[in-house]
Amino acid sequence: MALLAQQLSRRFNSVKLNSFIKAKQVTKHSARPGKAVLPSFSAQALLSSDTCFLQRGIKTYRTLFWNSFHSASTSRKKSSAESTLLPSVTEQQEKILSPESELPLEELDDLPPLSPLQSVSEEEAIQIAAYSPLPISSFTLADYVDHSKTLQKLVQLGVDLSKIEKHPDAANLLLRLDFEKHIKEILLFLKDLGLEDNQLGPFLTKNYAIFSEDLENLKTRVAYLQSKNFSKTDIARMVKNAPFLLSFSVERLDNRLGFFQKELELNVKKTRDLVVRLPRLLTGSLEPVKENMKVYHLELGFKHNEIQHMVIKIPKMLTANKRKLTETFDYVHNVMNIPHHIIVKFPQTSWWPLHIVLELHQKQKKRGEGNRTRTSD
């Protein structure tokens, strides 16, 4: 037993020194630019917990070593009670081999390896806890899932950590969050809003920053949408299709709604229907929208009321690629000779990809040629 205590003591101090040296080396290397994909993505966020691997491992080895040494020391005291020198020697050994003591650095190289064949009592074996090592820094969140209940819960919800870990700041945010204190109330809020369980994972994968939002601010934004007569179903649909919607302040949401109502000269109901069908209009950039409005009017020759009619039917025309729009319109209008008023009634023909329009046109030509052949016969 005394041999086991001595070996455990030496092994523990050796592991602790090596871990300290490796931690310093990894910290120096991770500080250099270009050395890691996630330079600020580290285990520091998990080390503050009382249940951290390193602290639990230290406490376990200290307890195991001290119990072993104490029992061996007691046996020696009983067997040599008549000696006048042994008490002082024993006290000195207790001082040197206390749980908090460390061996001199120069003696660590001479430590004998701990034999795997060394017998361990059942009581001592119970006290040994085996944990996978916690990396100081990593390229992936997968290395921290076993140590973080928050990450485990998010994985169960269907959150794709491989997409979040591409953003080091977001990854470190999740490592610092407590599921019960910071995440659970947000999830309950989203479920009350109308999101289903299978929709939470994709939503949080895209808008993980919602965990940094104040819950009262989120409720205020929902209340604003309700004041504009958006139904609960409408709001749930908008939040699902535009996950960043709730990250916009009330002022920004109000400005966006006002922009579309003014630019397209729509009434309140039509403006509301427009953004419900394409909520990305409230969260995306306005530059493509402004550009497309100019293209329809100045380059393609549509009147304002015609643009308004087409956009109400197909809202995606506001965010379509400018080059694709002009190519398709040029073919439909100049090659197929379809006038503006027909395109306004069937705006999808000018919004479809060009290869689809070409395919439909070829089929139409073959059909026409077949009809002419039968007539001549």
Short mmCIF file of C-alpha atoms in Angstrom, two decimals, residues 180-363:
data_model
loop_
_atom_site.label_atom_id
_atom_site.label_comp_id
_atom_site.label_asym_id
_atom_site.label_seq_id
_atom_site.Cartn_x
_atom_site.Cartn_y
_atom_site.Cartn_z
CA GLU A 180 -31.31 26.20 -17.67
CA LYS A 181 -30.45 29.89 -17.12
CA HIS A 182 -29.94 31.22 -20.64
CA ILE A 183 -31.40 28.86 -23.25
CA LYS A 184 -34.47 27.18 -21.82
CA GLU A 185 -36.53 30.38 -21.55
CA ILE A 186 -35.70 31.29 -25.16
CA LEU A 187 -36.85 27.86 -26.34
CA LEU A 188 -40.12 28.16 -24.43
CA PHE A 189 -40.66 31.60 -25.97
CA LEU A 190 -40.14 30.23 -29.49
CA LYS A 191 -42.52 27.34 -28.86
CA ASP A 192 -45.18 29.74 -27.55
CA LEU A 193 -44.64 31.72 -30.73
CA GLY A 194 -45.66 28.69 -32.78
CA LEU A 195 -42.43 26.95 -33.80
CA GLU A 196 -42.61 23.15 -33.75
CA ASP A 197 -39.99 20.95 -32.10
CA ASN A 198 -38.54 19.90 -35.47
CA GLN A 199 -38.23 23.57 -36.49
CA LEU A 200 -36.16 24.66 -33.48
CA GLY A 201 -32.93 23.00 -34.67
CA PRO A 202 -32.78 24.65 -38.12
CA PHE A 203 -33.86 27.98 -36.61
CA LEU A 204 -31.15 28.01 -33.92
CA THR A 205 -28.51 26.82 -36.38
CA LYS A 206 -29.07 30.00 -38.40
CA ASN A 207 -29.83 32.45 -35.62
CA TYR A 208 -27.69 31.23 -32.70
CA ALA A 209 -27.25 34.91 -31.74
CA ILE A 210 -30.78 34.94 -30.37
CA PHE A 211 -29.33 33.55 -27.12
CA SER A 212 -27.59 36.87 -26.58
CA GLU A 213 -30.88 38.78 -26.96
CA ASP A 214 -32.88 40.02 -23.99
CA LEU A 215 -36.15 38.11 -23.68
CA GLU A 216 -38.14 41.27 -23.02
CA ASN A 217 -36.84 42.80 -26.26
CA LEU A 218 -37.98 39.74 -28.18
CA LYS A 219 -41.44 39.98 -26.67
CA THR A 220 -41.60 43.68 -27.54
CA ARG A 221 -40.88 42.94 -31.21
CA VAL A 222 -43.58 40.30 -31.34
CA ALA A 223 -46.01 42.72 -29.71
CA TYR A 224 -45.18 45.29 -32.41
CA LEU A 225 -46.01 42.82 -35.19
CA GLN A 226 -49.26 41.97 -33.46
CA SER A 227 -50.10 45.68 -33.28
CA LYS A 228 -49.79 45.76 -37.09
CA ASN A 229 -52.47 43.04 -37.29
CA PHE A 230 -50.12 40.17 -38.08
CA SER A 231 -51.81 37.01 -36.81
CA LYS A 232 -50.04 34.45 -34.62
CA THR A 233 -49.88 32.11 -37.62
CA ASP A 234 -48.38 34.86 -39.76
CA ILE A 235 -45.72 35.65 -37.16
CA ALA A 236 -44.78 31.98 -36.74
CA ARG A 237 -44.45 31.61 -40.50
CA MET A 238 -42.35 34.75 -40.79
CA VAL A 239 -40.02 33.74 -37.95
CA LYS A 240 -39.58 30.27 -39.42
CA ASN A 241 -38.76 31.50 -42.93
CA ALA A 242 -36.70 34.51 -41.77
CA PRO A 243 -34.89 33.40 -38.57
CA PHE A 244 -33.21 36.79 -38.09
CA LEU A 245 -36.52 38.65 -37.98
CA LEU A 246 -36.65 38.75 -34.17
CA SER A 247 -33.10 40.13 -34.04
CA PHE A 248 -34.32 43.37 -35.67
CA SER A 249 -35.38 46.21 -33.41
CA VAL A 250 -38.88 47.64 -33.55
CA GLU A 251 -37.54 50.76 -35.28
CA ARG A 252 -35.91 48.75 -38.08
CA LEU A 253 -39.00 46.61 -38.60
CA ASP A 254 -41.16 49.72 -38.79
CA ASN A 255 -38.80 51.35 -41.31
CA ARG A 256 -38.82 48.26 -43.52
CA LEU A 257 -42.60 48.03 -43.60
CA GLY A 258 -42.82 51.74 -44.38
CA PHE A 259 -40.30 51.40 -47.21
CA PHE A 260 -42.27 48.74 -49.11
CA GLN A 261 -45.58 50.46 -48.54
CA LYS A 262 -44.19 53.73 -49.90
CA GLU A 263 -42.08 52.41 -52.81
CA LEU A 264 -44.75 50.10 -54.16
CA GLU A 265 -47.65 52.35 -53.17
CA LEU A 266 -49.47 49.49 -51.45
CA ASN A 267 -52.18 49.70 -48.84
CA VAL A 268 -51.61 48.26 -45.35
CA LYS A 269 -53.22 44.90 -46.10
CA LYS A 270 -51.26 44.28 -49.32
CA THR A 271 -48.02 45.32 -47.61
CA ARG A 272 -48.72 42.86 -44.81
CA ASP A 273 -49.51 40.05 -47.25
CA LEU A 274 -46.32 40.81 -49.20
CA VAL A 275 -43.97 40.42 -46.22
CA VAL A 276 -45.82 37.38 -44.87
CA ARG A 277 -45.22 35.60 -48.17
CA LEU A 278 -41.59 36.74 -48.31
CA PRO A 279 -40.42 37.78 -44.80
CA ARG A 280 -36.82 38.01 -46.02
CA LEU A 281 -37.82 41.39 -47.39
CA LEU A 282 -37.72 42.66 -43.79
CA THR A 283 -34.32 41.16 -42.95
CA GLY A 284 -32.34 41.22 -46.20
CA SER A 285 -30.52 44.04 -47.92
CA LEU A 286 -32.64 46.70 -49.61
CA GLU A 287 -30.10 47.36 -52.36
CA PRO A 288 -31.23 44.48 -54.66
CA VAL A 289 -34.83 45.59 -54.21
CA LYS A 290 -34.07 49.18 -55.20
CA GLU A 291 -31.97 48.00 -58.15
CA ASN A 292 -34.68 45.68 -59.48
CA MET A 293 -37.31 48.41 -59.23
CA LYS A 294 -35.15 50.58 -61.50
CA VAL A 295 -34.52 47.68 -63.91
CA TYR A 296 -38.24 46.94 -64.32
CA HIS A 297 -39.08 50.58 -64.90
CA LEU A 298 -36.13 52.03 -66.84
CA GLU A 299 -34.61 49.05 -68.68
CA LEU A 300 -37.57 46.72 -69.23
CA GLY A 301 -40.17 49.43 -69.76
CA PHE A 302 -42.86 48.43 -67.26
CA LYS A 303 -45.18 51.04 -65.77
CA HIS A 304 -45.41 51.52 -62.00
CA ASN A 305 -48.83 49.88 -61.67
CA GLU A 306 -47.61 46.94 -63.79
CA ILE A 307 -44.60 46.45 -61.50
CA GLN A 308 -46.92 46.61 -58.51
CA HIS A 309 -49.21 43.94 -60.00
CA MET A 310 -46.31 41.56 -60.80
CA VAL A 311 -44.68 41.93 -57.37
CA ILE A 312 -47.93 41.18 -55.54
CA LYS A 313 -48.23 37.94 -57.52
CA ILE A 314 -44.56 36.94 -57.22
CA PRO A 315 -42.73 38.75 -54.34
CA LYS A 316 -39.45 37.01 -55.21
CA MET A 317 -39.18 39.21 -58.28
CA LEU A 318 -37.99 41.97 -55.94
CA THR A 319 -34.90 40.00 -54.92
CA ALA A 320 -34.18 38.15 -58.19
CA ASN A 321 -30.80 38.35 -59.88
CA LYS A 322 -30.65 41.36 -62.22
CA ARG A 323 -28.74 39.58 -65.00
CA LYS A 324 -31.13 36.62 -65.05
CA LEU A 325 -34.12 38.95 -65.12
CA THR A 326 -32.87 40.89 -68.14
CA GLU A 327 -31.82 37.74 -70.04
CA THR A 328 -35.19 36.04 -69.57
CA PHE A 329 -37.17 39.18 -70.39
CA ASP A 330 -35.13 39.81 -73.52
CA TYR A 331 -35.86 36.32 -74.82
CA VAL A 332 -39.56 36.35 -73.87
CA HIS A 333 -40.23 39.84 -75.20
CA ASN A 334 -37.87 40.13 -78.20
CA VAL A 335 -37.55 36.51 -79.40
CA MET A 336 -40.94 35.09 -78.48
CA ASN A 337 -42.62 38.46 -79.21
CA ILE A 338 -44.74 38.45 -76.03
CA PRO A 339 -45.93 42.01 -75.25
CA HIS A 340 -45.75 43.74 -71.85
CA HIS A 341 -49.43 43.39 -70.96
CA ILE A 342 -49.27 39.59 -71.40
CA ILE A 343 -46.12 39.38 -69.26
CA VAL A 344 -47.91 41.41 -66.55
CA LYS A 345 -50.75 38.86 -66.50
CA PHE A 346 -48.28 35.96 -66.38
CA PRO A 347 -45.20 37.41 -64.60
CA GLN A 348 -43.74 33.98 -63.91
CA THR A 349 -42.65 33.80 -67.56
CA SER A 350 -40.22 36.68 -66.99
CA TRP A 351 -39.02 35.30 -63.67
CA TRP A 352 -38.33 31.69 -64.67
CA PRO A 353 -34.72 30.70 -65.45
CA LEU A 354 -33.86 31.13 -69.12
CA HIS A 355 -33.29 27.40 -69.77
CA ILE A 356 -36.86 26.62 -68.69
CA VAL A 357 -38.23 29.32 -70.99
CA LEU A 358 -36.12 27.96 -73.87
CA GLU A 359 -37.39 24.44 -73.26
CA LEU A 360 -41.03 25.56 -73.20
CA HIS A 361 -40.52 27.61 -76.34
CA GLN A 362 -39.01 24.67 -78.21
CA LYS A 363 -41.94 22.45 -77.25
#
